[in-house]
PDB file of C-alpha atoms and ligand atoms in Angstrom:
ATOM      1  CA  MET A1214     -34.188  -9.059   5.530  1.00 52.00           C
ATOM      2  CA  THR A1215     -30.813  -9.958   6.932  1.00 58.00           C
ATOM      3  CA  GLN A1216     -27.966  -7.318   6.832  1.00 60.00           C
ATOM      4  CA  THR A1217     -26.203  -9.108   4.085  1.00 66.00           C
ATOM      5  CA  ASP A1218     -29.392  -8.790   1.957  1.00 79.00           C
ATOM      6  CA  ALA A1219     -29.643  -5.126   2.444  1.00 92.00           C
ATOM      7  CA  PRO A1220     -28.774  -3.065  -0.616  1.00 96.00           C
ATOM      8  CA  SER A1221     -25.397  -1.324  -0.459  1.00 98.00           C
ATOM      9  CA  LEU A1222     -25.099   2.420  -0.390  1.00 98.00           C
ATOM     10  CA  TRP A1223     -23.699   2.045  -3.904  1.00 98.00           C
ATOM     11  CA  GLU A1224     -26.870   0.544  -4.962  1.00 98.00           C
ATOM     12  CA  ARG A1225     -29.002   3.062  -3.112  1.00 98.00           C
ATOM     13  CA  PHE A1226     -27.152   5.916  -4.856  1.00 98.00           C
ATOM     14  CA  GLY A1227     -27.954   4.195  -8.110  1.00 98.00           C
ATOM     15  CA  GLY A1228     -25.013   1.968  -8.739  1.00 98.00           C
ATOM     16  CA  ASP A1229     -23.179   1.796 -12.199  1.00 98.00           C
ATOM     17  CA  PRO A1230     -25.936   3.433 -14.230  1.00 98.00           C
ATOM     18  CA  VAL A1231     -25.867   6.569 -12.072  1.00 98.00           C
ATOM     19  CA  PHE A1232     -22.216   6.766 -11.238  1.00 98.00           C
ATOM     20  CA  ALA A1233     -20.788   6.117 -14.626  1.00 98.00           C
ATOM     21  CA  PRO A1234     -22.401   9.296 -16.283  1.00 98.00           C
ATOM     22  CA  LEU A1235     -22.057  11.202 -12.999  1.00 99.00           C
ATOM     23  CA  LEU A1236     -18.340  10.844 -12.852  1.00 99.00           C
ATOM     24  CA  ALA A1237     -17.787  11.274 -16.520  1.00 98.00           C
ATOM     25  CA  ASP A1238     -19.721  14.555 -16.148  1.00 98.00           C
ATOM     26  CA  PHE A1239     -17.712  15.443 -12.985  1.00 99.00           C
ATOM     27  CA  TYR A1240     -14.228  15.167 -14.992  1.00 98.00           C
ATOM     28  CA  ALA A1241     -15.751  17.119 -17.871  1.00 98.00           C
ATOM     29  CA  ARG A1242     -16.470  19.939 -15.357  1.00 98.00           C
ATOM     30  CA  VAL A1243     -13.003  19.534 -13.725  1.00 98.00           C
ATOM     31  CA  ALA A1244     -11.516  19.779 -17.297  1.00 98.00           C
ATOM     32  CA  ALA A1245     -13.215  23.297 -17.402  1.00 98.00           C
ATOM     33  CA  SER A1246     -12.269  24.345 -13.943  1.00 98.00           C
ATOM     34  CA  PRO A1247      -9.305  26.157 -12.358  1.00 98.00           C
ATOM     35  CA  ILE A1248      -8.031  22.758 -11.099  1.00 98.00           C
ATOM     36  CA  ARG A1249      -7.470  21.331 -14.711  1.00 98.00           C
ATOM     37  CA  PRO A1250      -3.742  21.745 -14.700  1.00 98.00           C
ATOM     38  CA  LEU A1251      -3.416  19.441 -11.723  1.00 98.00           C
ATOM     39  CA  PHE A1252      -4.667  16.510 -13.869  1.00 98.00           C
ATOM     40  CA  PRO A1253      -3.188  14.491 -16.672  1.00 98.00           C
ATOM     41  CA  GLU A1254      -3.977  15.545 -20.240  1.00 98.00           C
ATOM     42  CA  ASP A1255      -6.281  12.481 -20.635  1.00 98.00           C
ATOM     43  CA  PHE A1256      -8.889  11.966 -17.970  1.00 98.00           C
ATOM     44  CA  ALA A1257      -9.808   8.398 -18.997  1.00 98.00           C
ATOM     45  CA  GLU A1258      -7.662   6.658 -16.376  1.00 98.00           C
ATOM     46  CA  THR A1259      -8.428   9.143 -13.670  1.00 98.00           C
ATOM     47  CA  LEU A1260     -12.086   8.611 -14.392  1.00 98.00           C
ATOM     48  CA  GLN A1261     -11.576   4.699 -14.075  1.00 98.00           C
ATOM     49  CA  LYS A1262      -9.866   5.286 -10.835  1.00 98.00           C
ATOM     50  CA  GLN A1263     -12.567   7.246  -9.349  1.00 98.00           C
ATOM     51  CA  PHE A1264     -15.167   5.073 -10.451  1.00 98.00           C
ATOM     52  CA  ALA A1265     -13.468   2.035  -9.016  1.00 98.00           C
ATOM     53  CA  PHE A1266     -12.803   3.906  -5.698  1.00 98.00           C
ATOM     54  CA  GLN A1267     -16.523   4.992  -5.333  1.00 98.00           C
ATOM     55  CA  SER A1268     -17.759   1.632  -6.044  1.00 98.00           C
ATOM     56  CA  GLU A1269     -15.613  -0.010  -3.365  1.00 98.00           C
ATOM     57  CA  PHE A1270     -16.048   2.899  -0.915  1.00 98.00           C
ATOM     58  CA  TRP A1271     -19.880   2.668  -0.854  1.00 98.00           C
ATOM     59  CA  GLY A1272     -20.050  -1.103  -0.594  1.00 98.00           C
ATOM     60  CA  GLY A1273     -20.498  -1.950  -4.286  1.00 98.00           C
ATOM     61  CA  PRO A1274     -17.958  -4.120  -6.235  1.00 98.00           C
ATOM     62  CA  ALA A1275     -14.389  -4.032  -4.888  1.00 98.00           C
ATOM     63  CA  ARG A1276     -12.943  -2.685  -8.089  1.00 98.00           C
ATOM     64  CA  TYR A1277     -10.327  -0.306  -6.605  1.00 98.00           C
ATOM     65  CA  SER A1278      -7.962  -2.387  -4.141  1.00 98.00           C
ATOM     66  CA  PRO A1279      -7.404  -5.318  -6.411  1.00 98.00           C
ATOM     67  CA  TRP A1280      -6.194  -2.894  -8.899  1.00 98.00           C
ATOM     68  CA  ARG A1281      -4.603  -0.044  -7.012  1.00 98.00           C
ATOM     69  CA  GLY A1282      -4.057  -1.437  -3.486  1.00 98.00           C
ATOM     70  CA  HIS A1283      -4.982   0.426  -0.389  1.00 98.00           C
ATOM     71  CA  PRO A1284      -6.387   3.952  -1.411  1.00 97.00           C
ATOM     72  CA  ARG A1285      -4.048   5.907   0.822  1.00 98.00           C
ATOM     73  CA  LEU A1286      -5.828   8.921  -0.572  1.00 98.00           C
ATOM     74  CA  ARG A1287      -4.064  11.586   1.457  1.00 98.00           C
ATOM     75  CA  ALA A1288      -0.532  10.162   0.501  1.00 98.00           C
ATOM     76  CA  ARG A1289      -1.699   9.891  -3.202  1.00 98.00           C
ATOM     77  CA  HIS A1290      -2.760  13.627  -3.185  1.00 98.00           C
ATOM     78  CA  LEU A1291       0.419  14.877  -1.482  1.00 98.00           C
ATOM     79  CA  PRO A1292       2.235  15.495  -4.871  1.00 98.00           C
ATOM     80  CA  PHE A1293      -0.473  18.024  -5.817  1.00 98.00           C
ATOM     81  CA  THR A1294      -0.901  21.471  -4.268  1.00 97.00           C
ATOM     82  CA  ILE A1295      -4.296  21.382  -2.718  1.00 98.00           C
ATOM     83  CA  GLY A1296      -5.506  24.263  -0.630  1.00 97.00           C
ATOM     84  CA  MET A1297      -9.035  25.480   0.166  1.00 97.00           C
ATOM     85  CA  PRO A1298      -9.373  26.971  -3.315  1.00 97.00           C
ATOM     86  CA  GLU A1299      -8.657  23.590  -5.098  1.00 98.00           C
ATOM     87  CA  ALA A1300     -10.894  21.650  -2.619  1.00 98.00           C
ATOM     88  CA  THR A1301     -13.610  24.142  -3.070  1.00 98.00           C
ATOM     89  CA  ALA A1302     -13.255  23.982  -6.918  1.00 98.00           C
ATOM     90  CA  TRP A1303     -13.299  20.004  -6.740  1.00 98.00           C
ATOM     91  CA  LEU A1304     -16.522  20.104  -4.641  1.00 98.00           C
ATOM     92  CA  ALA A1305     -18.187  22.530  -6.958  1.00 98.00           C
ATOM     93  CA  CYS A1306     -17.603  20.244  -9.884  1.00 98.00           C
ATOM     94  CA  MET A1307     -18.945  17.341  -7.858  1.00 99.00           C
ATOM     95  CA  GLU A1308     -22.131  19.191  -6.604  1.00 98.00           C
ATOM     96  CA  ALA A1309     -22.932  20.329 -10.120  1.00 98.00           C
ATOM     97  CA  ALA A1310     -22.429  16.713 -11.494  1.00 99.00           C
ATOM     98  CA  VAL A1311     -24.524  15.385  -8.663  1.00 99.00           C
ATOM     99  CA  ALA A1312     -27.324  18.019  -9.346  1.00 98.00           C
ATOM    100  CA  ALA A1313     -27.423  17.078 -12.978  1.00 98.00           C
ATOM    101  CA  SER A1314     -27.373  13.318 -12.241  1.00 98.00           C
ATOM    102  CA  ALA A1315     -30.112  10.609 -11.799  1.00 98.00           C
ATOM    103  CA  MET A1316     -29.106  10.198  -8.238  1.00 98.00           C
ATOM    104  CA  SER A1317     -32.280  10.178  -5.909  1.00 98.00           C
ATOM    105  CA  GLU A1318     -32.559  13.586  -4.337  1.00 98.00           C
ATOM    106  CA  ALA A1319     -32.958  11.970  -0.866  1.00 98.00           C
ATOM    107  CA  MET A1320     -29.514  10.416  -1.194  1.00 98.00           C
ATOM    108  CA  ARG A1321     -27.523  13.400  -2.424  1.00 98.00           C
ATOM    109  CA  PRO A1322     -26.835  15.021   0.913  1.00 98.00           C
ATOM    110  CA  MET A1323     -25.293  11.860   2.283  1.00 98.00           C
ATOM    111  CA  PHE A1324     -23.068  11.413  -0.786  1.00 98.00           C
ATOM    112  CA  LEU A1325     -21.917  14.977  -0.911  1.00 98.00           C
ATOM    113  CA  GLU A1326     -21.305  15.329   2.868  1.00 98.00           C
ATOM    114  CA  ARG A1327     -18.842  12.498   2.590  1.00 98.00           C
ATOM    115  CA  MET A1328     -17.268  14.055  -0.592  1.00 98.00           C
ATOM    116  CA  ARG A1329     -16.794  17.261   1.405  1.00 98.00           C
ATOM    117  CA  ALA A1330     -15.149  15.435   4.279  1.00 98.00           C
ATOM    118  CA  ILE A1331     -12.786  13.699   2.102  1.00 98.00           C
ATOM    119  CA  ALA A1332     -11.916  16.826  -0.004  1.00 98.00           C
ATOM    120  CA  MET A1333     -11.157  18.674   3.215  1.00 98.00           C
ATOM    121  CA  ALA A1334      -8.902  15.804   4.370  1.00 98.00           C
ATOM    122  CA  MET A1335      -6.913  16.220   1.043  1.00 98.00           C
ATOM    123  CA  ILE A1336      -5.971  19.748   1.871  1.00 98.00           C
ATOM    124  CA  ASN A1337      -2.130  19.738   2.242  1.00 97.00           C
ATOM    125  CA  GLN A1338      -1.511  23.493   2.180  1.00 96.00           C
ATOM    126  CA  PRO A1339      -1.782  25.937   5.126  1.00 92.00           C
ATOM    127  CA  VAL A1340      -5.326  27.353   5.251  1.00 82.00           C
ATOM    128  CA  GLY A1341      -5.634  30.998   5.700  1.00 75.00           C
ATOM    129  CA  ASP A1342      -2.376  31.978   3.896  1.00 62.00           C
ATOM    130  CA  PRO A1343      -2.541  34.668   1.356  1.00 64.00           C
ATOM    131  CA  PRO A1344      -3.751  33.601  -1.998  1.00 62.00           C
ATOM    132  CA  ARG A1345      -0.911  32.065  -4.416  1.00 64.00           C
ATOM    133  CA  ASP A1346      -0.076  33.771  -7.555  1.00 63.00           C
ATOM    134  CA  THR A1347      -0.490  30.306  -9.483  1.00 59.00           C
TER     135      THR A1347
HETATM  136  C1  HEM B1365      -9.740  18.245  -2.679  1.00 89.46           C
HETATM  137  C2  HEM B1365      -9.670  18.388  -3.900  1.00 89.46           C
HETATM  138  C3  HEM B1365      -9.143  17.201  -4.895  1.00 89.46           C
HETATM  139  C4  HEM B1365      -8.107  17.426  -5.886  1.00 89.46           C
HETATM  140  C5  HEM B1365      -7.542  18.797  -6.311  1.00 89.46           C
HETATM  141  C6  HEM B1365      -7.878  16.225  -6.384  1.00 89.46           C
HETATM  142  C7  HEM B1365      -6.895  15.980  -7.324  1.00 89.46           C
HETATM  143  C8  HEM B1365      -6.564  14.757  -7.744  1.00 89.46           C
HETATM  144  C9  HEM B1365      -5.566  14.469  -8.720  1.00 89.46           C
HETATM  145  C10 HEM B1365      -4.612  15.555  -9.500  1.00 89.46           C
HETATM  146  C11 HEM B1365      -5.353  13.150  -8.931  1.00 89.46           C
HETATM  147  C12 HEM B1365      -4.294  12.369  -9.912  1.00 89.46           C
HETATM  148  C13 HEM B1365      -5.043  11.943 -10.983  1.00 89.46           C
HETATM  149  C14 HEM B1365      -4.379  10.640 -11.735  1.00 89.46           C
HETATM  150  O1  HEM B1365      -3.379  10.361 -11.449  1.00 89.46           O
HETATM  151  O2  HEM B1365      -4.953  10.217 -12.620  1.00 89.46           O
HETATM  152  C15 HEM B1365      -6.247  12.521  -7.929  1.00 89.46           C
HETATM  153  C16 HEM B1365      -6.350  11.115  -7.939  1.00 89.46           C
HETATM  154  C17 HEM B1365      -7.473  10.633  -7.128  1.00 89.46           C
HETATM  155  N1  HEM B1365      -8.333  11.245  -6.375  1.00 89.46           N
HETATM  156 FE1  HEM B1365      -8.445  13.164  -6.047  1.00 89.46          FE
HETATM  157  N2  HEM B1365      -8.644  15.130  -5.649  1.00 89.46           N
HETATM  158  C18 HEM B1365      -9.338  15.759  -4.725  1.00 89.46           C
HETATM  159  C19 HEM B1365     -10.306  15.239  -3.979  1.00 89.46           C
HETATM  160  C20 HEM B1365     -10.579  13.901  -4.066  1.00 89.46           C
HETATM  161  C21 HEM B1365     -11.635  13.304  -3.279  1.00 89.46           C
HETATM  162  C22 HEM B1365     -12.575  13.974  -2.315  1.00 89.46           C
HETATM  163  C23 HEM B1365     -11.595  11.898  -3.550  1.00 89.46           C
HETATM  164  C24 HEM B1365     -12.599  10.913  -3.104  1.00 89.46           C
HETATM  165  C25 HEM B1365     -13.829  11.096  -2.697  1.00 89.46           C
HETATM  166  C26 HEM B1365     -10.622  11.803  -4.463  1.00 89.46           C
HETATM  167  C27 HEM B1365     -10.325  10.479  -5.091  1.00 89.46           C
HETATM  168  C28 HEM B1365      -9.106  10.311  -5.816  1.00 89.46           C
HETATM  169  C29 HEM B1365      -8.727   8.928  -6.243  1.00 89.46           C
HETATM  170  C30 HEM B1365      -9.503   7.652  -6.007  1.00 89.46           C
HETATM  171  C31 HEM B1365      -7.723   9.104  -7.145  1.00 89.46           C
HETATM  172  C32 HEM B1365      -6.994   7.991  -7.798  1.00 89.46           C
HETATM  173  C33 HEM B1365      -5.857   7.578  -6.849  1.00 89.46           C
HETATM  174  C34 HEM B1365      -5.034   6.357  -7.521  1.00 89.46           C
HETATM  175  O3  HEM B1365      -5.377   5.320  -7.427  1.00 89.46           O
HETATM  176  O4  HEM B1365      -3.941   6.752  -7.970  1.00 89.46           O
HETATM  177  N3  HEM B1365      -9.901  13.016  -4.743  1.00 89.46           N
HETATM  178  N4  HEM B1365      -6.967  13.452  -7.356  1.00 89.46           N
END
C-alpha cells in the first residue's frame, strides 16, 4: 500500500458517519454548558464550520478552506474571552461527546490529545488570575 492509499485519520476516526453525530452532540452539550453565552443563538453554522474544519484538519475532504480561508483559529477566537475555565468547559463537552460516539476507542486518545492542545492554544486570558465575576 502506498502512502496515498493509506486511509486518512479522518477515515480512521470514522469519517462523516462518526463526526456528524459526534459534533451535533458536542454542540448540544456546549449549549447546556457555562460557555453557551459565547456562541450565537443558533448553532447550525458553528456546527458546519467545526465539521468542515475537522474534516480538513484530519486529512478528509478539504471542506473548510475553500469556504472560510485559512483557519487562523487563534485570531478567530480572540474576540471571545477564553481562559482556562472556558477551555476546560469546551474540552469537557468534547470528551463527553467522544465518549458517547461511535469513534473507535483505540483512536479516541489521539483525537482528544490534539483537541486539548488546540484548546489550550485558544486561551487568550492570563492563566492564574483570580476568577472573574462573569
Ligand atoms: C478553548 C475553548 C474554545 C472556545 C470557548 C471556543 C469558542 C468558539 C466560538 C465562540 C466560536 C464562534 C462561533 C461562530 O462564530 O459560529 C468558535 C469558532 C470556531 N472554533 Fe472554537 N472554541 C474553543 C476551542 C476550539 C478548538 C479546540 C477548536 C478546534 C479543534 C475550535 C474550532 C473552531 C472553529 C473551526 C470555529 C469556526 C471558525 C470560523 O470559520 O469562523 N475551537 N469557537
